[in-house]
mmCIF file of C-alpha atoms in Angstrom:
data_model
loop_
_atom_site.group_PDB
_atom_site.id
_atom_site.type_symbol
_atom_site.label_atom_id
_atom_site.label_comp_id
_atom_site.label_asym_id
_atom_site.label_seq_id
_atom_site.Cartn_x
_atom_site.Cartn_y
_atom_site.Cartn_z
ATOM 1 C CA MET V 1 96.153 94.683 87.134
ATOM 2 C CA ARG V 2 92.461 93.735 86.958
ATOM 3 C CA ARG V 3 93.600 90.243 86.151
ATOM 4 C CA LEU V 4 95.912 90.125 89.040
ATOM 5 C CA VAL V 5 93.270 91.338 91.462
ATOM 6 C CA ARG V 6 90.916 88.719 90.089
ATOM 7 C CA LEU V 7 93.442 85.939 90.469
ATOM 8 C CA ALA V 8 94.197 87.055 93.984
ATOM 9 C CA ASP V 9 90.510 86.375 94.834
ATOM 10 C CA VAL V 10 90.303 88.684 97.806
ATOM 11 C CA GLY V 11 87.007 89.623 99.353
ATOM 12 C CA PRO V 12 85.685 92.049 101.968
ATOM 13 C CA ARG V 13 86.837 89.920 104.860
ATOM 14 C CA ASP V 14 90.550 89.972 103.653
ATOM 15 C CA THR V 15 93.226 92.322 104.740
ATOM 16 C CA VAL V 16 95.616 92.340 101.816
ATOM 17 C CA LEU V 17 99.412 93.142 102.168
ATOM 18 C CA GLU V 18 100.771 94.807 99.132
ATOM 19 C CA ILE V 19 104.505 95.347 99.074
ATOM 20 C CA GLY V 20 105.917 97.908 96.545
ATOM 21 C CA PRO V 21 102.737 99.622 95.536
ATOM 22 C CA GLY V 22 104.573 102.113 93.416
ATOM 23 C CA LEU V 23 102.125 104.429 91.601
ATOM 24 C CA GLY V 24 99.149 102.454 93.000
ATOM 25 C CA SER V 25 97.739 100.733 89.915
ATOM 26 C CA MET V 26 97.197 97.403 91.764
ATOM 27 C CA THR V 27 96.258 99.183 95.001
ATOM 28 C CA LEU V 28 93.237 100.727 93.257
ATOM 29 C CA GLY V 29 92.102 97.371 92.135
ATOM 30 C CA LEU V 30 92.613 95.707 95.502
ATOM 31 C CA LEU V 31 90.661 98.410 97.274
ATOM 32 C CA GLY V 32 87.681 97.638 95.044
ATOM 33 C CA THR V 33 87.337 94.139 96.652
ATOM 34 C CA ALA V 34 89.315 93.887 99.786
ATOM 35 C CA GLY V 35 88.298 94.804 103.321
ATOM 36 C CA ALA V 36 91.519 96.575 103.957
ATOM 37 C CA VAL V 37 94.858 97.065 102.029
ATOM 38 C CA VAL V 38 98.127 97.569 103.935
ATOM 39 C CA ALA V 39 100.455 99.044 101.315
ATOM 40 C CA VAL V 40 104.144 98.940 102.296
ATOM 41 C CA GLU V 41 106.407 101.312 100.373
ATOM 42 C CA VAL V 42 110.011 101.990 101.077
ATOM 43 C CA ASP V 43 110.149 105.195 98.974
ATOM 44 C CA ALA V 44 108.894 108.189 100.963
ATOM 45 C CA PRO V 45 107.608 110.252 98.023
ATOM 46 C CA LEU V 46 105.757 107.379 96.599
ATOM 47 C CA ALA V 47 104.275 106.478 99.956
ATOM 48 C CA ALA V 48 103.034 110.074 100.378
ATOM 49 C CA ALA V 49 101.544 110.181 96.904
ATOM 50 C CA LEU V 50 99.505 106.898 97.191
ATOM 51 C CA PRO V 51 96.778 108.222 99.469
ATOM 52 C CA VAL V 52 96.420 111.212 97.208
ATOM 53 C CA THR V 53 96.128 109.056 94.193
ATOM 54 C CA VAL V 54 93.528 106.746 95.822
ATOM 55 C CA ALA V 55 91.514 109.629 97.113
ATOM 56 C CA ALA V 56 91.292 111.194 93.696
ATOM 57 C CA ARG V 57 90.237 107.984 91.946
ATOM 58 C CA LEU V 58 88.015 106.025 94.538
ATOM 59 C CA PRO V 59 85.137 106.960 96.769
ATOM 60 C CA ALA V 60 85.959 108.101 100.367
ATOM 61 C CA GLU V 61 84.926 104.744 101.780
ATOM 62 C CA ALA V 62 87.385 102.866 99.741
ATOM 63 C CA ALA V 63 90.118 105.389 100.461
ATOM 64 C CA ALA V 64 89.557 104.986 104.135
ATOM 65 C CA ARG V 65 90.456 101.209 103.886
ATOM 66 C CA LEU V 66 94.030 102.041 102.672
ATOM 67 C CA HIS V 67 96.762 101.933 105.218
ATOM 68 C CA VAL V 68 100.220 103.099 104.018
ATOM 69 C CA VAL V 69 103.179 101.832 105.832
ATOM 70 C CA LEU V 70 106.633 103.436 105.059
ATOM 71 C CA ALA V 71 109.064 100.609 105.634
ATOM 72 C CA ASP V 72 111.490 98.252 103.935
ATOM 73 C CA GLY V 73 109.581 95.091 102.873
ATOM 74 C CA LEU V 74 112.802 92.989 103.508
ATOM 75 C CA ARG V 75 112.568 93.925 107.217
ATOM 76 C CA LEU V 76 108.775 94.066 107.627
ATOM 77 C CA GLY V 77 107.516 92.443 110.810
ATOM 78 C CA PRO V 78 104.379 92.627 112.928
ATOM 79 C CA ALA V 79 105.387 95.724 114.830
ATOM 80 C CA ASP V 80 105.390 97.703 111.468
ATOM 81 C CA LEU V 81 101.802 96.844 110.814
ATOM 82 C CA PRO V 82 99.108 99.513 111.428
ATOM 83 C CA ALA V 83 97.242 99.237 114.793
ATOM 84 C CA GLY V 84 93.579 98.519 114.802
ATOM 85 C CA VAL V 85 93.724 96.788 111.418
ATOM 86 C CA PRO V 86 93.321 93.083 111.125
ATOM 87 C CA ALA V 87 96.507 91.218 110.472
ATOM 88 C CA PRO V 88 96.908 90.573 106.709
ATOM 89 C CA ASP V 89 95.913 87.229 105.565
ATOM 90 C CA VAL V 90 96.633 87.620 101.831
ATOM 91 C CA LEU V 91 99.800 88.852 100.055
ATOM 92 C CA ALA V 92 99.215 90.432 96.624
ATOM 93 C CA ALA V 93 102.045 92.299 95.132
ATOM 94 C CA ASN V 94 104.177 93.089 92.129
ATOM 95 C CA LEU V 95 107.432 92.271 94.041
ATOM 96 C CA PRO V 96 110.761 94.132 93.211
ATOM 97 C CA TYR V 97 112.342 91.632 90.950
ATOM 98 C CA ASN V 98 115.901 91.920 92.314
ATOM 99 C CA ILE V 99 114.877 90.970 95.846
ATOM 100 C CA ALA V 100 111.754 88.931 95.253
ATOM 101 C CA VAL V 101 112.820 85.658 96.779
ATOM 102 C CA PRO V 102 114.338 86.876 100.106
ATOM 103 C CA LEU V 103 111.338 89.267 100.401
ATOM 104 C CA LEU V 104 108.809 86.622 99.892
ATOM 105 C CA LEU V 105 110.391 84.049 102.180
ATOM 106 C CA GLY V 106 110.946 86.708 104.819
ATOM 107 C CA VAL V 107 107.419 87.929 105.117
ATOM 108 C CA LEU V 108 106.158 84.343 105.073
ATOM 109 C CA GLU V 109 108.470 83.680 108.153
ATOM 110 C CA ARG V 110 107.695 86.839 109.978
ATOM 111 C CA LEU V 111 104.085 87.334 109.309
ATOM 112 C CA PRO V 112 102.405 83.961 110.094
ATOM 113 C CA SER V 113 98.801 85.573 109.503
ATOM 114 C CA LEU V 114 99.489 85.337 105.726
ATOM 115 C CA ARG V 115 97.457 82.442 104.535
ATOM 116 C CA ARG V 116 97.725 82.616 100.706
ATOM 117 C CA GLY V 117 98.911 85.028 98.065
ATOM 118 C CA LEU V 118 99.590 85.988 94.545
ATOM 119 C CA VAL V 119 102.871 87.667 93.502
ATOM 120 C CA MET V 120 104.282 88.873 90.181
ATOM 121 C CA VAL V 121 108.040 88.238 89.816
ATOM 122 C CA GLN V 122 110.486 87.744 87.076
ATOM 123 C CA ALA V 123 109.424 84.662 84.870
ATOM 124 C CA GLU V 124 112.646 82.742 85.609
ATOM 125 C CA VAL V 125 112.057 83.259 89.334
ATOM 126 C CA ALA V 126 108.499 82.110 89.014
ATOM 127 C CA ASP V 127 109.698 78.962 87.392
ATOM 128 C CA ARG V 128 112.192 78.316 90.163
ATOM 129 C CA LEU V 129 109.779 78.981 93.016
ATOM 130 C CA THR V 130 107.222 76.600 91.654
ATOM 131 C CA ALA V 131 109.525 73.882 90.231
ATOM 132 C CA PRO V 132 109.094 70.240 91.415
ATOM 133 C CA PRO V 133 111.992 68.043 92.501
ATOM 134 C CA GLY V 134 114.087 66.745 89.576
ATOM 135 C CA SER V 135 113.209 69.752 87.466
ATOM 136 C CA ARG V 136 116.082 71.493 85.668
ATOM 137 C CA VAL V 137 115.315 74.858 87.517
ATOM 138 C CA TYR V 138 114.535 73.221 90.955
ATOM 139 C CA GLY V 139 116.743 74.868 93.561
ATOM 140 C CA ALA V 140 117.013 76.331 97.005
ATOM 141 C CA PRO V 141 114.082 78.855 96.482
ATOM 142 C CA SER V 142 111.845 75.819 95.352
ATOM 143 C CA VAL V 143 112.585 73.972 98.602
ATOM 144 C CA LYS V 144 112.440 76.981 100.974
ATOM 145 C CA LEU V 145 109.120 78.119 99.581
ATOM 146 C CA ALA V 146 107.668 74.573 99.969
ATOM 147 C CA TRP V 147 108.459 74.681 103.702
ATOM 148 C CA TYR V 148 106.084 77.529 104.077
ATOM 149 C CA ALA V 149 103.442 76.909 101.276
ATOM 150 C CA ARG V 150 102.154 74.941 98.374
ATOM 151 C CA SER V 151 102.730 77.060 95.276
ATOM 152 C CA ARG V 152 101.812 76.819 91.536
ATOM 153 C CA PRO V 153 102.437 78.995 88.460
ATOM 154 C CA ALA V 154 99.399 81.315 87.779
ATOM 155 C CA GLY V 155 100.308 82.478 84.346
ATOM 156 C CA GLY V 156 102.629 84.851 82.591
ATOM 157 C CA VAL V 157 102.500 88.583 82.083
ATOM 158 C CA PRO V 158 103.708 90.104 78.618
ATOM 159 C CA ARG V 159 106.193 92.827 78.525
ATOM 160 C CA PRO V 160 104.055 95.430 76.675
ATOM 161 C CA VAL V 161 101.752 95.886 79.588
ATOM 162 C CA PHE V 162 104.493 97.669 81.478
ATOM 163 C CA TRP V 163 105.741 101.190 81.154
ATOM 164 C CA PRO V 164 108.580 101.319 80.564
ATOM 165 C CA GLN V 165 108.778 98.091 78.854
ATOM 166 C CA PRO V 166 111.304 95.765 80.558
ATOM 167 C CA ASN V 167 113.865 93.397 78.966
ATOM 168 C CA VAL V 168 112.627 90.447 81.035
ATOM 169 C CA ASP V 169 109.392 88.337 81.085
ATOM 170 C CA SER V 170 107.148 88.232 84.213
ATOM 171 C CA GLY V 171 105.232 85.481 85.869
ATOM 172 C CA LEU V 172 102.663 84.968 88.552
ATOM 173 C CA VAL V 173 103.092 82.665 91.523
ATOM 174 C CA ALA V 174 100.082 81.713 93.617
ATOM 175 C CA PHE V 175 100.593 79.990 97.019
ATOM 176 C CA THR V 176 98.627 78.720 100.001
ATOM 177 C CA ARG V 177 100.397 78.312 103.354
ATOM 178 C CA ARG V 178 100.895 74.714 104.684
ATOM 179 C CA THR V 179 101.841 73.372 107.982
ATOM 180 C CA PRO V 180 105.689 73.284 107.999
ATOM 181 C CA PRO V 181 106.939 69.622 107.347
ATOM 182 C CA ALA V 182 109.155 69.839 110.523
ATOM 183 C CA PRO V 183 109.135 71.664 113.936
ATOM 184 C CA ALA V 184 109.821 75.419 113.501
ATOM 185 C CA GLU V 185 113.109 75.063 115.444
ATOM 186 C CA LEU V 186 114.515 72.794 112.704
ATOM 187 C CA ARG V 187 113.905 75.236 109.897
ATOM 188 C CA ALA V 188 117.404 76.983 110.125
ATOM 189 C CA GLU V 189 119.046 73.567 109.921
ATOM 190 C CA VAL V 190 116.875 72.389 107.108
ATOM 191 C CA PHE V 191 117.730 75.706 105.096
ATOM 192 C CA ALA V 192 121.420 75.196 105.862
ATOM 193 C CA ALA V 193 121.323 71.723 104.337
ATOM 194 C CA VAL V 194 119.408 73.149 101.306
ATOM 195 C CA ASP V 195 121.949 75.822 100.715
ATOM 196 C CA ALA V 196 124.876 73.294 101.044
ATOM 197 C CA ALA V 197 123.243 70.957 98.575
ATOM 198 C CA PHE V 198 122.657 73.642 95.903
ATOM 199 C CA ALA V 199 125.917 75.349 96.412
ATOM 200 C CA GLN V 200 127.309 72.474 94.347
ATOM 201 C CA ARG V 201 124.277 71.176 92.713
ATOM 202 C CA ARG V 202 126.102 68.920 90.309
ATOM 203 C CA LYS V 203 127.838 67.006 93.087
ATOM 204 C CA THR V 204 126.413 64.135 94.899
ATOM 205 C CA LEU V 205 125.162 64.644 98.302
ATOM 206 C CA ARG V 206 128.073 63.032 100.071
ATOM 207 C CA THR V 207 130.319 65.733 98.539
ATOM 208 C CA ALA V 208 127.848 68.766 98.462
ATOM 209 C CA LEU V 209 126.854 68.263 102.123
ATOM 210 C CA ALA V 210 130.304 67.679 103.415
ATOM 211 C CA PRO V 211 130.912 71.330 104.648
ATOM 212 C CA TRP V 212 127.526 71.249 106.319
ATOM 213 C CA ALA V 213 127.911 67.812 107.857
ATOM 214 C CA GLY V 214 131.622 68.144 108.680
ATOM 215 C CA SER V 215 133.052 65.619 106.269
ATOM 216 C CA ARG V 216 132.176 63.377 103.244
ATOM 217 C CA ALA V 217 131.880 60.383 105.626
ATOM 218 C CA ALA V 218 129.684 62.393 107.991
ATOM 219 C CA ALA V 219 127.362 63.426 105.115
ATOM 220 C CA THR V 220 127.124 59.821 104.048
ATOM 221 C CA THR V 221 126.268 58.704 107.437
ATOM 222 C CA LEU V 222 123.492 61.460 107.838
ATOM 223 C CA ALA V 223 122.112 60.738 104.325
ATOM 224 C CA GLU V 224 121.759 56.973 105.196
ATOM 225 C CA ALA V 225 120.180 57.740 108.498
ATOM 226 C CA ALA V 226 117.670 59.959 106.759
ATOM 227 C CA GLY V 227 116.813 57.308 104.227
ATOM 228 C CA VAL V 228 118.389 59.338 101.358
ATOM 229 C CA ASP V 229 120.901 58.012 98.864
ATOM 230 C CA PRO V 230 124.181 59.723 99.443
ATOM 231 C CA GLY V 231 125.007 59.362 95.791
ATOM 232 C CA ALA V 232 121.973 61.385 94.759
ATOM 233 C CA ARG V 233 122.038 65.067 93.966
ATOM 234 C CA GLY V 234 120.205 67.675 95.902
ATOM 235 C CA GLU V 235 117.873 68.579 93.085
ATOM 236 C CA THR V 236 116.181 65.222 93.467
ATOM 237 C CA LEU V 237 115.090 65.751 97.147
ATOM 238 C CA ASP V 238 111.908 67.238 98.331
ATOM 239 C CA VAL V 239 111.571 69.382 101.446
ATOM 240 C CA GLU V 240 110.507 66.380 103.487
ATOM 241 C CA ALA V 241 113.989 64.638 102.594
ATOM 242 C CA TYR V 242 115.797 67.777 103.665
ATOM 243 C CA CYS V 243 113.908 67.844 106.917
ATOM 244 C CA ARG V 244 115.032 64.255 107.520
ATOM 245 C CA LEU V 245 118.591 65.260 106.825
ATOM 246 C CA ALA V 246 118.441 68.101 109.274
ATOM 247 C CA ALA V 247 116.776 65.953 111.937
ATOM 248 C CA ALA V 248 119.491 63.289 111.581
ATOM 249 C CA ARG V 249 122.233 65.993 112.107
ATOM 250 C CA VAL V 250 120.529 67.272 115.140
ATOM 251 C CA ALA V 251 120.159 63.762 116.494
ATOM 252 C CA ALA V 252 123.870 63.005 115.925
ATOM 253 C CA GLU V 253 124.943 66.193 117.683
ATOM 254 C CA ARG V 254 122.753 65.248 120.731
ATOM 255 C CA ALA V 255 123.903 61.683 120.886
ATOM 256 C CA PRO V 256 126.471 60.997 123.675
ATOM 257 C CA ALA V 257 130.028 60.580 122.498
ATOM 258 C CA ASP V 258 131.428 57.058 122.761
#
């Protein structure tokens, strides 16, 4: 946990969002360096125990900088955050592995104040989130995270450090928010194209995008308009290419009928 806190690189000016603090191991470390920690816990007994744990192990000044929120991280929004506390700018968390991807993408969408972060996830998920185009594990999570942020692998975490010891490896993902590669109103269309492309990842774009575009012919036309080879596969496209595909579809829908 000390390593995670060090890699998160938080300081006294940062408000850290921690989702799923559990017994508080990472929370204790974060409170040693952060200006404030907003700990979001969905389990009521754990949420109630966290301030007690912190008060018993840290000075009163540090304990006062902890703000526990009883909420579901999958639905967390600005209205759930504590009043009078600066909006969180750093996400540092050991995310629940079974919901890590939608949770991470969701908080990045709903909490624009988050500028950077470090999360621990299952190793395979870490690989997918940070994979470049053309990689064997590049997929929808890779493209969608690239919409919000630049990410990189930040190291592995061995199984024996956990109790109880899991049957999966863990990995760290560091990210820094970027300006989206297209207008915000295009995001849903971009993500729809991404989902279509990777629903049949071994198919060419003219086939994989057909349900999204309306037909194979329409998918071919949109790809060509976007400067994308319709015979390519979705795993070769970066997020900017998906943005061009989405923009081409929106433009086609707005074009007057013959």
